[in-house]
Amino acid sequence: MRSLTQAAKAFVDPTRVRVLAALLEGEMCVCELCDALRMTQSTLSTHLAVIRASGLAGSRKEGKWMYYSLLPEAREPIRSLFQFFGHSTLRRHPSLAPDAARLRRRLALRADGACRVGMRTRPSLRPIHAKKNHE
């Protein structure tokens, strides 16, 4: 039996709420989530580990891509929680709408329904504390 306390950990962090909202849209790979949510892979992986440990999501590997999705039995309860708290859809909530727009653009790059782009590097994803190399 899943622990309610463990599952609740997935919802106590705003970043994990964004990840869960994105996963309500369907299965996606880490690089798609990184681009859509504007997160580094290490940050996203930390949050995905908590969500998986909560028993709400699972993962599968396909080639070099790792895909995450909500477990089928968790999808409707999560959707209901979002609706209860006024997050009826990812696209309609003001704080989640930018994520939804980026997610739609990123998913449009799929080939045969799968990610084929990989990680895209942007200056906005570099850690703030990174030092520039002046040579």
PDB file of C-alpha atoms in Angstrom, residues 17-19 21-22 36-37 87 89-103:
ATOM      1  CA  VAL A  17       3.827  20.407  -8.966  1.00  0.00           C
ATOM      2  CA  ARG A  18       5.033  21.784 -12.321  1.00  0.00           C
ATOM      3  CA  VAL A  19       6.523  18.389 -13.209  1.00  0.00           C
ATOM      4  CA  ALA A  21       1.256  19.062 -14.287  1.00  0.00           C
ATOM      5  CA  ALA A  22       3.465  18.400 -17.303  1.00  0.00           C
ATOM      6  CA  ALA A  36       9.602  22.777 -21.242  1.00  0.00           C
ATOM      7  CA  LEU A  37      10.175  23.515 -17.556  1.00  0.00           C
ATOM      8  CA  HIS A  87      -5.565  24.067 -11.735  1.00  0.00           C
ATOM      9  CA  THR A  89      -5.660  22.420 -16.985  1.00  0.00           C
ATOM     10  CA  LEU A  90      -1.999  23.151 -17.431  1.00  0.00           C
ATOM     11  CA  ARG A  91      -2.788  25.671 -20.161  1.00  0.00           C
ATOM     12  CA  ARG A  92      -5.296  27.696 -18.129  1.00  0.00           C
ATOM     13  CA  HIS A  93      -3.435  28.249 -14.883  1.00  0.00           C
ATOM     14  CA  PRO A  94      -1.420  31.507 -14.954  1.00  0.00           C
ATOM     15  CA  SER A  95       1.680  30.103 -13.283  1.00  0.00           C
ATOM     16  CA  LEU A  96       1.656  26.908 -15.376  1.00  0.00           C
ATOM     17  CA  ALA A  97       0.638  28.371 -18.763  1.00  0.00           C
ATOM     18  CA  PRO A  98       4.219  29.295 -19.820  1.00  0.00           C
ATOM     19  CA  ASP A  99       5.297  25.708 -19.100  1.00  0.00           C
ATOM     20  CA  ALA A 100       2.371  24.441 -21.184  1.00  0.00           C
ATOM     21  CA  ALA A 101       3.287  26.657 -24.145  1.00  0.00           C
ATOM     22  CA  ARG A 102       6.926  25.531 -24.069  1.00  0.00           C
ATOM     23  CA  LEU A 103       5.814  21.918 -23.666  1.00  0.00           C
TER      24      LEU A 103
END
